[in-house]
Coordinates of C-alpha atoms in Angstrom, one line a residue:
X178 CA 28.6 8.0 4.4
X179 CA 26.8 9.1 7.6
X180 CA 23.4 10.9 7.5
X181 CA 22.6 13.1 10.5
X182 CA 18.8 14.1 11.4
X183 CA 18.6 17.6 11.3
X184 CA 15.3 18.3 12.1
X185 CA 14.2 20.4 14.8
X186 CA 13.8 18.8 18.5
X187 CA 10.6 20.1 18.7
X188 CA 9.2 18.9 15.8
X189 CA 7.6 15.3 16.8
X190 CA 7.4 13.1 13.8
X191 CA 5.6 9.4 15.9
X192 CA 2.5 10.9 15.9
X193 CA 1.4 8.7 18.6
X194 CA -1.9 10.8 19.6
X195 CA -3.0 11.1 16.3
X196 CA -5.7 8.1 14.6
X197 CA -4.5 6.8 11.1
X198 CA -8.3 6.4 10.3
X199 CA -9.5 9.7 10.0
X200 CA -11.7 10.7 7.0
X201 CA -11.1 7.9 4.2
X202 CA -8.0 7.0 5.6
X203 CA -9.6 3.9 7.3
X204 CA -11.4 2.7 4.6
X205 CA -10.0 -0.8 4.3
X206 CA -6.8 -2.4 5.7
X207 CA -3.7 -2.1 3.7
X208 CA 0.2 -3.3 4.2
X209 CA 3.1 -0.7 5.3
X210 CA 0.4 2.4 5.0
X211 CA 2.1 5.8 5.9
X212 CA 0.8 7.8 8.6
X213 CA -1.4 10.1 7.2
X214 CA 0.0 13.2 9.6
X215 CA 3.5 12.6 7.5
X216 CA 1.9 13.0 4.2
X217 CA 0.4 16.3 5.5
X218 CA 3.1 18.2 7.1
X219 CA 5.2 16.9 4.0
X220 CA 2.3 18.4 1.8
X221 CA 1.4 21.7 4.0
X222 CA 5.4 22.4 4.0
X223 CA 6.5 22.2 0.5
X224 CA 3.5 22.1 -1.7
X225 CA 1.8 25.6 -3.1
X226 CA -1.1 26.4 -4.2
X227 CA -2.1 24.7 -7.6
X228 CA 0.8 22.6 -7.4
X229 CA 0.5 18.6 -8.5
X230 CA 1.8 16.1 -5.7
X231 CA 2.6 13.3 -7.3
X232 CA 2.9 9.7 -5.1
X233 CA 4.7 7.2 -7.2
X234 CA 3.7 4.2 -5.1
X235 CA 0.6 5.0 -4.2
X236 CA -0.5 2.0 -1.9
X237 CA -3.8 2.9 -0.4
X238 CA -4.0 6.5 -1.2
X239 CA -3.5 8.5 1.9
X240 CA -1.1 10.8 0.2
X241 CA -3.6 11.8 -2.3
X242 CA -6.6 11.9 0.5
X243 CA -4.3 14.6 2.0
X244 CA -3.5 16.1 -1.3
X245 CA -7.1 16.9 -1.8
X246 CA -7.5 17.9 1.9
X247 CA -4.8 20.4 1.3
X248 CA -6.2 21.4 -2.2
X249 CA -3.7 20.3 -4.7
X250 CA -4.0 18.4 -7.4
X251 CA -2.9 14.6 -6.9
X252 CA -1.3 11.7 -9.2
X253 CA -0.7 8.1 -8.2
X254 CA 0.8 5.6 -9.6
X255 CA 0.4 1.8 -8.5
X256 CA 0.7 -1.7 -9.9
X257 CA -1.5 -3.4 -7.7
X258 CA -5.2 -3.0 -9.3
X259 CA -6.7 -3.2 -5.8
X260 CA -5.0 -0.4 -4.5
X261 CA -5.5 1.8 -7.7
X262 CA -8.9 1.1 -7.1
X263 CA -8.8 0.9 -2.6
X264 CA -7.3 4.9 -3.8
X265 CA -10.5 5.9 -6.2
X266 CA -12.4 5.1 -3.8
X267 CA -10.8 7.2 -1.0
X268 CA -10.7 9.9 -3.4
X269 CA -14.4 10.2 -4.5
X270 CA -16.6 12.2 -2.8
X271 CA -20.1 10.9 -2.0
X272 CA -22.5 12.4 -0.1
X273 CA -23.1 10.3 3.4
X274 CA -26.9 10.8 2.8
X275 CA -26.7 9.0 -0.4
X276 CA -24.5 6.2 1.1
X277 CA -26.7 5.9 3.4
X278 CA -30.1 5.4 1.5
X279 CA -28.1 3.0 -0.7
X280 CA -27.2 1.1 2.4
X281 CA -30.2 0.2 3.5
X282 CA -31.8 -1.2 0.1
X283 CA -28.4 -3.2 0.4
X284 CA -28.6 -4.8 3.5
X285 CA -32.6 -5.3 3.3
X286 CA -32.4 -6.9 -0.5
X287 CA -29.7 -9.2 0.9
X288 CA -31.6 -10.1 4.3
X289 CA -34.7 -10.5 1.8
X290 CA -32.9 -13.3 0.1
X291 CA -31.4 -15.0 2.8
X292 CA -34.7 -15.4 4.2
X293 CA -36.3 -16.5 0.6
X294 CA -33.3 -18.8 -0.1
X295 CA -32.7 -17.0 -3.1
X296 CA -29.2 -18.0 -4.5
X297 CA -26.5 -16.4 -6.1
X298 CA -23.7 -18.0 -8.4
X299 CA -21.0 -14.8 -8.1
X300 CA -18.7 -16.5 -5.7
X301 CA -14.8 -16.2 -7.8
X302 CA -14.3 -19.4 -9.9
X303 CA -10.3 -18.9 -9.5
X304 CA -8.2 -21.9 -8.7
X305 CA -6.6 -19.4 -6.7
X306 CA -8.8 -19.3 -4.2
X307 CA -10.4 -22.5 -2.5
X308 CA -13.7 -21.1 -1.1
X309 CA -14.5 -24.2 1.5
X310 CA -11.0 -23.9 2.6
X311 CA -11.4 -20.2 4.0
X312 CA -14.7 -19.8 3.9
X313 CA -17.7 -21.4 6.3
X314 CA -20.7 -22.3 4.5
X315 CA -22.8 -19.6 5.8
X316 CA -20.5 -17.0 5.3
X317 CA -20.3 -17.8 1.8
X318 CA -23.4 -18.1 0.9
X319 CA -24.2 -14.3 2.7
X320 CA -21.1 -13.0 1.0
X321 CA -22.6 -14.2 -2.4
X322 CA -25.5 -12.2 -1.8
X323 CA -24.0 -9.2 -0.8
X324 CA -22.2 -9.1 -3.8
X325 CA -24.5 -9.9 -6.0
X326 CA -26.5 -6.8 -5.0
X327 CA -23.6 -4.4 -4.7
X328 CA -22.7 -5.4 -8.0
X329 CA -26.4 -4.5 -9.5
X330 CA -26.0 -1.0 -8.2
X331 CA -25.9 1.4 -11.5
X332 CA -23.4 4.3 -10.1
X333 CA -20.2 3.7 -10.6
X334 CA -19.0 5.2 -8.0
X335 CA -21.4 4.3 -5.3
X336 CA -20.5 0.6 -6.6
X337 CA -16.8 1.2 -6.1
X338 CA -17.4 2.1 -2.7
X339 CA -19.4 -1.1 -1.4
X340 CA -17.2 -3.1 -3.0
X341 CA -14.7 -1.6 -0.6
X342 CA -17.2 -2.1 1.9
X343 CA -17.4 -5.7 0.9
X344 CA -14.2 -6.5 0.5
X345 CA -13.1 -6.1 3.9
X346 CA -16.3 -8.0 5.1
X347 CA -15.1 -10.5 3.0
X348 CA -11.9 -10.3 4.9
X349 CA -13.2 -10.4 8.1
X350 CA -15.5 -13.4 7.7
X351 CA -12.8 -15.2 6.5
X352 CA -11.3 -18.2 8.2
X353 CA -8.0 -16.5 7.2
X354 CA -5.7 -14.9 10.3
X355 CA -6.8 -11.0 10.4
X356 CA -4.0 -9.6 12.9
X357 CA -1.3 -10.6 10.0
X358 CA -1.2 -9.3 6.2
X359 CA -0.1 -12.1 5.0
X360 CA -2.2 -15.0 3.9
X361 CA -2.4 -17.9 6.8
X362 CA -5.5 -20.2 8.0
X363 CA -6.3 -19.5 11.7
X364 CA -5.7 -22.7 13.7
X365 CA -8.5 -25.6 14.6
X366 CA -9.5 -24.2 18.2
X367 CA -10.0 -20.4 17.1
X368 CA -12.0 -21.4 13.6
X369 CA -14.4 -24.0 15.8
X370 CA -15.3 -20.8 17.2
X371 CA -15.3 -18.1 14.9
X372 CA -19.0 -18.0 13.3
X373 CA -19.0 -14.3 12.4
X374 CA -22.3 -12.8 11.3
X375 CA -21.4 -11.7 7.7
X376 CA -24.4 -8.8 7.2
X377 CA -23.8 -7.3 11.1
X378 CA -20.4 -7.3 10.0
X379 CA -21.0 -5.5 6.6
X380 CA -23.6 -2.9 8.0
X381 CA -20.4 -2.2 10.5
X382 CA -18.2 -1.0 8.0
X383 CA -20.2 0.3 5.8
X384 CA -21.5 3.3 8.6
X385 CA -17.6 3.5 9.9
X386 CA -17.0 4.0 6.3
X387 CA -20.1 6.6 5.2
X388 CA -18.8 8.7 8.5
X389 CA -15.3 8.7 7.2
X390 CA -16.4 10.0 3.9
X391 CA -18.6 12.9 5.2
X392 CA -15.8 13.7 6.9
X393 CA -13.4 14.0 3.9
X394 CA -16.4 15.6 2.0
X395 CA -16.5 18.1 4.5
X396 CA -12.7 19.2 4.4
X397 CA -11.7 18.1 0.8
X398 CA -11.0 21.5 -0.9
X399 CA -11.4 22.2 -4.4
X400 CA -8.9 19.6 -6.0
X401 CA -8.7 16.4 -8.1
X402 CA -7.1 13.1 -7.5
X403 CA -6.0 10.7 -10.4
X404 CA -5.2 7.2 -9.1
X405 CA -3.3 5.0 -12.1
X406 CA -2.5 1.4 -12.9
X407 CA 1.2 2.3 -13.7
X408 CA 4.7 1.0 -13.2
X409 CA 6.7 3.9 -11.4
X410 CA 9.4 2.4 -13.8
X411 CA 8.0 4.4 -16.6
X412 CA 6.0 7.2 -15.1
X413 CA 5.9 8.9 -19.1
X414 CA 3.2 6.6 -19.7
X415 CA 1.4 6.8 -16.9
X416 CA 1.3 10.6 -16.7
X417 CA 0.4 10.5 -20.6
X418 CA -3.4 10.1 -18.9
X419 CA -3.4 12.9 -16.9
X420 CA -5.5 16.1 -18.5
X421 CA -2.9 18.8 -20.0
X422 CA -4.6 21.4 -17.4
X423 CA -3.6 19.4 -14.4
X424 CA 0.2 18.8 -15.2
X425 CA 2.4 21.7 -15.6
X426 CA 4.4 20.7 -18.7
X427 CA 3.6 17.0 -17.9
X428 CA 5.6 17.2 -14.6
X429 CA 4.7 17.2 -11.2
X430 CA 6.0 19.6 -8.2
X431 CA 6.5 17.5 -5.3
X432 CA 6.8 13.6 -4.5
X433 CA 5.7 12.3 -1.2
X434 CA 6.0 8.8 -1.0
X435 CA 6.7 5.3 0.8
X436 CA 8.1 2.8 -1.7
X437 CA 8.5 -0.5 -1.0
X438 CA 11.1 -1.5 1.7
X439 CA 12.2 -4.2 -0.3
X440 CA 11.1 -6.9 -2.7
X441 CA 7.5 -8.1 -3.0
X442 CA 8.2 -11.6 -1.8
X443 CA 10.7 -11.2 1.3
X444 CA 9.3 -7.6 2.9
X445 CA 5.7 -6.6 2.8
X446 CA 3.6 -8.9 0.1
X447 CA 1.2 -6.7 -1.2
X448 CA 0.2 -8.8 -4.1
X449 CA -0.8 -11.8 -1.5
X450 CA -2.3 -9.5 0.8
X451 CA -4.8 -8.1 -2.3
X452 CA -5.1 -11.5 -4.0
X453 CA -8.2 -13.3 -2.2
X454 CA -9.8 -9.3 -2.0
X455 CA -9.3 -8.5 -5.3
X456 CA -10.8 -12.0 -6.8
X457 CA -13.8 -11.1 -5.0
X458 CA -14.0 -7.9 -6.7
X459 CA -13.6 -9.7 -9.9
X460 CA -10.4 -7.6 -10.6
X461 CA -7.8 -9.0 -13.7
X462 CA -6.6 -12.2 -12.4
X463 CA -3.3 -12.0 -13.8
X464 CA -2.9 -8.4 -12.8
X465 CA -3.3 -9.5 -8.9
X466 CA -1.1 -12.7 -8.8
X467 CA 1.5 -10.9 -10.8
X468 CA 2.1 -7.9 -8.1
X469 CA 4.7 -9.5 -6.2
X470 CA 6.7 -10.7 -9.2
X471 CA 6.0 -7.2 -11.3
X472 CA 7.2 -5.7 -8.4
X473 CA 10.8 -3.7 -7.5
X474 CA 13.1 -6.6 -7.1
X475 CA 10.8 -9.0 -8.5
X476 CA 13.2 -9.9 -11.0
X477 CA 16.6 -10.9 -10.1
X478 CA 19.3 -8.9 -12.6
X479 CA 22.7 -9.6 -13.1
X480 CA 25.2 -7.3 -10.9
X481 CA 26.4 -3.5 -12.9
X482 CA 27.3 -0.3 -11.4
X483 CA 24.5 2.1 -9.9
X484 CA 27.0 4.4 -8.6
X485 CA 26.8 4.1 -4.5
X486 CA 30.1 3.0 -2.9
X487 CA 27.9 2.2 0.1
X488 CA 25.6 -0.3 -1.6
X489 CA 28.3 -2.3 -3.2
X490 CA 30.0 -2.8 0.4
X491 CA 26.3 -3.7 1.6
X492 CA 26.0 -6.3 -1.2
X493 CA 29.5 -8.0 -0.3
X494 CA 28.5 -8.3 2.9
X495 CA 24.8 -10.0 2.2
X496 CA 26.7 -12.2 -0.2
X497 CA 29.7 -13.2 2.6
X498 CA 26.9 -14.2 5.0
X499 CA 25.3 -15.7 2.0
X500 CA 28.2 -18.3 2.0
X501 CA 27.6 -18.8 5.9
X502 CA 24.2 -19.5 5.9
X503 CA 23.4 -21.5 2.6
X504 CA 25.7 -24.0 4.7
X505 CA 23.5 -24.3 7.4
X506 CA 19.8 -24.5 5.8
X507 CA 18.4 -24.7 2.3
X508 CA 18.1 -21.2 1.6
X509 CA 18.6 -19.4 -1.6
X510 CA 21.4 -16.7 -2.4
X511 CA 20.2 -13.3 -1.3
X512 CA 22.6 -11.0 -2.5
X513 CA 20.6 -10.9 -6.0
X514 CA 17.9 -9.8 -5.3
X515 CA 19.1 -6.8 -2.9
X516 CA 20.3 -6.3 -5.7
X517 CA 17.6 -6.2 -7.7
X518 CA 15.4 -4.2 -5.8
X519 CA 18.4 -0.9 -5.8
X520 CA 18.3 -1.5 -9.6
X521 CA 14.7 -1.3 -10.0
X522 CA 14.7 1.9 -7.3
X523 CA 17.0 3.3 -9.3
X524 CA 15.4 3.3 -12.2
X525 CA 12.4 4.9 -10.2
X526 CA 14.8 7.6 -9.1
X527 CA 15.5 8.3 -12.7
X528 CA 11.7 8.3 -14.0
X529 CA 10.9 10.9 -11.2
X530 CA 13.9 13.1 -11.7
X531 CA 12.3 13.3 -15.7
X532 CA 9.0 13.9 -14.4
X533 CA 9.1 17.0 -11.5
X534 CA 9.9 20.2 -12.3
X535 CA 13.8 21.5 -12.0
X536 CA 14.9 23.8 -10.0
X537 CA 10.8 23.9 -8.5
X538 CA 10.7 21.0 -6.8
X539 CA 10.7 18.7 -3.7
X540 CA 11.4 14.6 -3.2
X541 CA 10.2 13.2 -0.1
X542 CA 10.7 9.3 0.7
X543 CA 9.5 7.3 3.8
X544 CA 11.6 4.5 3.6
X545 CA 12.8 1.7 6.2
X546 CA 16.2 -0.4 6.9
X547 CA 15.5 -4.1 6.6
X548 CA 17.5 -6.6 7.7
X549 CA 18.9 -9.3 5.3
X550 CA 21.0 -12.3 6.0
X551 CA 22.0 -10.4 9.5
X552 CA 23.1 -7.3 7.4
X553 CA 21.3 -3.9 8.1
X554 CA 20.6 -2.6 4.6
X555 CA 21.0 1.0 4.5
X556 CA 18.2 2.3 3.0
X557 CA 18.0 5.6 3.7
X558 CA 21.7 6.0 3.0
X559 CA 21.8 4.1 -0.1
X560 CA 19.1 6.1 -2.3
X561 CA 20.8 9.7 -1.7
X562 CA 23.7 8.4 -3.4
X563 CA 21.7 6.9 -6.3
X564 CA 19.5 10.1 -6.3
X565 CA 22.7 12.6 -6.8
X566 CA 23.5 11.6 -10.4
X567 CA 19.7 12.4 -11.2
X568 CA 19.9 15.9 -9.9
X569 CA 19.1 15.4 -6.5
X570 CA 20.4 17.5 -3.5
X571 CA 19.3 15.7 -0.1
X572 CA 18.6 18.5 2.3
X573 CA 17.6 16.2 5.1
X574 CA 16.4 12.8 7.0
X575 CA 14.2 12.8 9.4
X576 CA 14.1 9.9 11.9
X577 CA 10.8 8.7 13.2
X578 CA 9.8 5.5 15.5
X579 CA 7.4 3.3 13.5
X580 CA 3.9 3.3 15.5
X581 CA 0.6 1.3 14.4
X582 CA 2.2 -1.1 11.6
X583 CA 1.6 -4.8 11.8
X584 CA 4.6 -5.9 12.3
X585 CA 6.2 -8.6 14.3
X586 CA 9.8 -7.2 16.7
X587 CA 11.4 -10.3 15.6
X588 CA 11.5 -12.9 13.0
X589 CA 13.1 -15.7 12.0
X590 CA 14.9 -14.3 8.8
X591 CA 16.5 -18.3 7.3
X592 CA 13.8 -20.3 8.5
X593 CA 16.9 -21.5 11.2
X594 CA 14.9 -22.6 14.4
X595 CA 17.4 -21.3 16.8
X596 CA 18.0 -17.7 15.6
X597 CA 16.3 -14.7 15.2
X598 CA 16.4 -11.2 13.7
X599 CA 14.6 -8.2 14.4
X600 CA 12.3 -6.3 11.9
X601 CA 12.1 -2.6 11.2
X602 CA 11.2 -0.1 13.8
X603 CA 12.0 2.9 12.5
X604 CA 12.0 4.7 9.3
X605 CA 13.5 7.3 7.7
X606 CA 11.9 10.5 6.1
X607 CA 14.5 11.2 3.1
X608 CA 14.2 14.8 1.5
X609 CA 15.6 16.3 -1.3
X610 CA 15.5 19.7 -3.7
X611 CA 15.1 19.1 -7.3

């Protein structure tokens, strides 16, 4: 099967000149974000008036922020609790005045008991997370304080959004690697000197932030977003919490989304990125260390028929090199759990075909080709032919070069010294009628 980009030459999907942290967009940091300029042209070209977009894997929320931007209705769906709530709080419109005066109680109650050695016992009690390990003194015993105080603030929503503020101070002032997503202790010579100044640091983002949301005050239009703790697995439920006057007969009209590009644990590890953050924010525990595992592919499932020639081949292949390699180092079979990840996806593709409405409707995926045991998994291939027994008519791909992701070119896919593999570049834009 061969999928051709039809899109127009003119038409210039990199957005290279645009920033991905306009209006709430750069609220906090978040793993494999899509640009926000896809999630609008996707929007402003097949979304009407009044219609509900519905993002199935929410992430961070940028397909809502430009939901609302656009003035439709929005729905996401997440299982990660710090994204569900990252996305509320992208999605809530504060006044920057408000924020502001807020701000400054903050930062001057905090100062206040720094300078009175006033303590605080909210640091997270977890055995998850080994405070002196990634934490200096000092910076713990500021970050204490800030929370304590952004925590005693009454308003919901105002709390929501310094504890965003917060969290990526708490981030920041770690002693944890910042250029990577994934959880690693910076080495001896860069943490003897890295003594960050936790409150200069706070009172950074929190003005980058109260900007960002005047700006999305200023353009949101007359709209409402639901962000939901939900398994896209079984959408029913998830949609069962939307009010009846927002659905149209409990279905949505158009799906722009980035799922994951594979399972949790191999690909992007958004329950480790959100673990340390979300402990912090005193989210459920066993909600944040089970994201990865929860997650598509997170359980490994026994071979069946999905109905694509093409990812059958794909998975003899994976499991021929899988015979190669396990030779060479200790690694575990891989075949299983691309497996696993198609199967769960799949059953995605069904929940979403059950939930838009027929013959009214658009699918739009942002997807990207990993790499596993040296095979190129065919993504963007693979889900149109899972997609056609649902009802789906794939209309086009769209190929785009993958700018501002923190990503590494190359990697070292078996943990084998000598060889290396490159990472995704590029992703797909997958569309379909429904």
């Amino acid at each position: 099967m061969s999928i051709t980009n039809t899109t127009s030459e003119s038409e210039d999907w990199t957005f290279l000149e645009y920033s991905t942290k306009q209006h709430t967009h750069g609220f906090h940091l978040y793993p494999a974000r899509m640009h926000p300029q896809i999630a609008k042209r996707l929007i402003t070209k097949y979304a009407k008036p009044n219609q509900v977009v519905f993002d199935p894997f929410m992430g961070s929320g940028g397909v809502l922020v430009e939901s609302l931007i656009h003035g439709n209705n929005t729905v996401g769906i997440d299982i990660n609790p710090f994204a569900v709530l990252l996305s509320k709080v992208k999605t809530t419109p504060i006044e920057g005045q408000k924020l502001t005066k807020i701000f400054d109680k903050l930062i001057n109650s905090s100062k206040s008991d720094l300078t009175n050695k006033i303590p605080h016992d909210v640091a997270p009690k977890s055995k998850s997370l080994d405070l002196d390990f990634w934490y200096k003194k000092d910076v713990l015993n500021k970050l204490k304080i800030l929370k304590h105080h952004i925590f005693d603030l009454r308003d919901d929503d105002v709390k929501d959004f310094f504890k965003i503020c917060f969290s990526l101070t708490s981030r920041k002032c770690s002693n944890q690697r910042n250029s990577i997503y994934k959880i690693y202790r910076m080495n001896s010579k860069d943490l003897e000197s890295f003594n960050p100044n936790v409150f200069d640091v706070f009172a950074d983002v929190c003005k980058k932030n109260i900007i960002g949301m005047d700006n999305f005050v200023s353009e949101k239009k007359n709209a409402k977003a639901f962000p939901i703790l939900g398994d896209s697995r079984n959408i029913e439920s998830s949609f069962s919490k939307i009010p009846d006057s927002v659905l149209d007969d409990d279905k949505a009209h158009l799906v722009v989304t980035s799922p994951p590009y594979g399972d949790h644990s191999t690909t992007v590890a958004y329950g480790q990125f959100s673990k340390h953050l979300g402990l912090w924010l005193e989210l459920p525990e066993e909600q944040l260390l089970a994201v990865d595992k929860v997650g598509l592919g997170g359980r490994k499932k026994d071979f069946a028929e999905l109905e694509s020639d093409l990812l059958d081949e794909t998975i003899q292949q994976v499991e021929h090199n899988d015979k190669q390699i396990t030779k060479k180092a200790n690694n575990p079979s891989r075949a299983q759990d691309v497996f696993a990840f198609f199967f769960d996806l799949d059953s995605c593709l069904n929940q979403i075909s059950q939930n838009l409405k027929k013959g009214k409707s658009h699918c739009c995926f942002v997807v990207a080709n990993r790499t596993v045991r040296r095979v190129k998994i065919p993504t963007d291939e693979i889900i149109v032919e899972l997609a056609k027994k649902y009802g789906f008519t794939h209309t086009q791909t769209i190929y785009r070069t993958i700018a501002n992701k923190a990503m590494s070119s190359k990697n070292a896919p078996e943990n084998i010294s000598d060889q290396v593999g490159e990472t995704m570049t590029r992703e797909s834009i997958v569309i379909w009628k429904y």
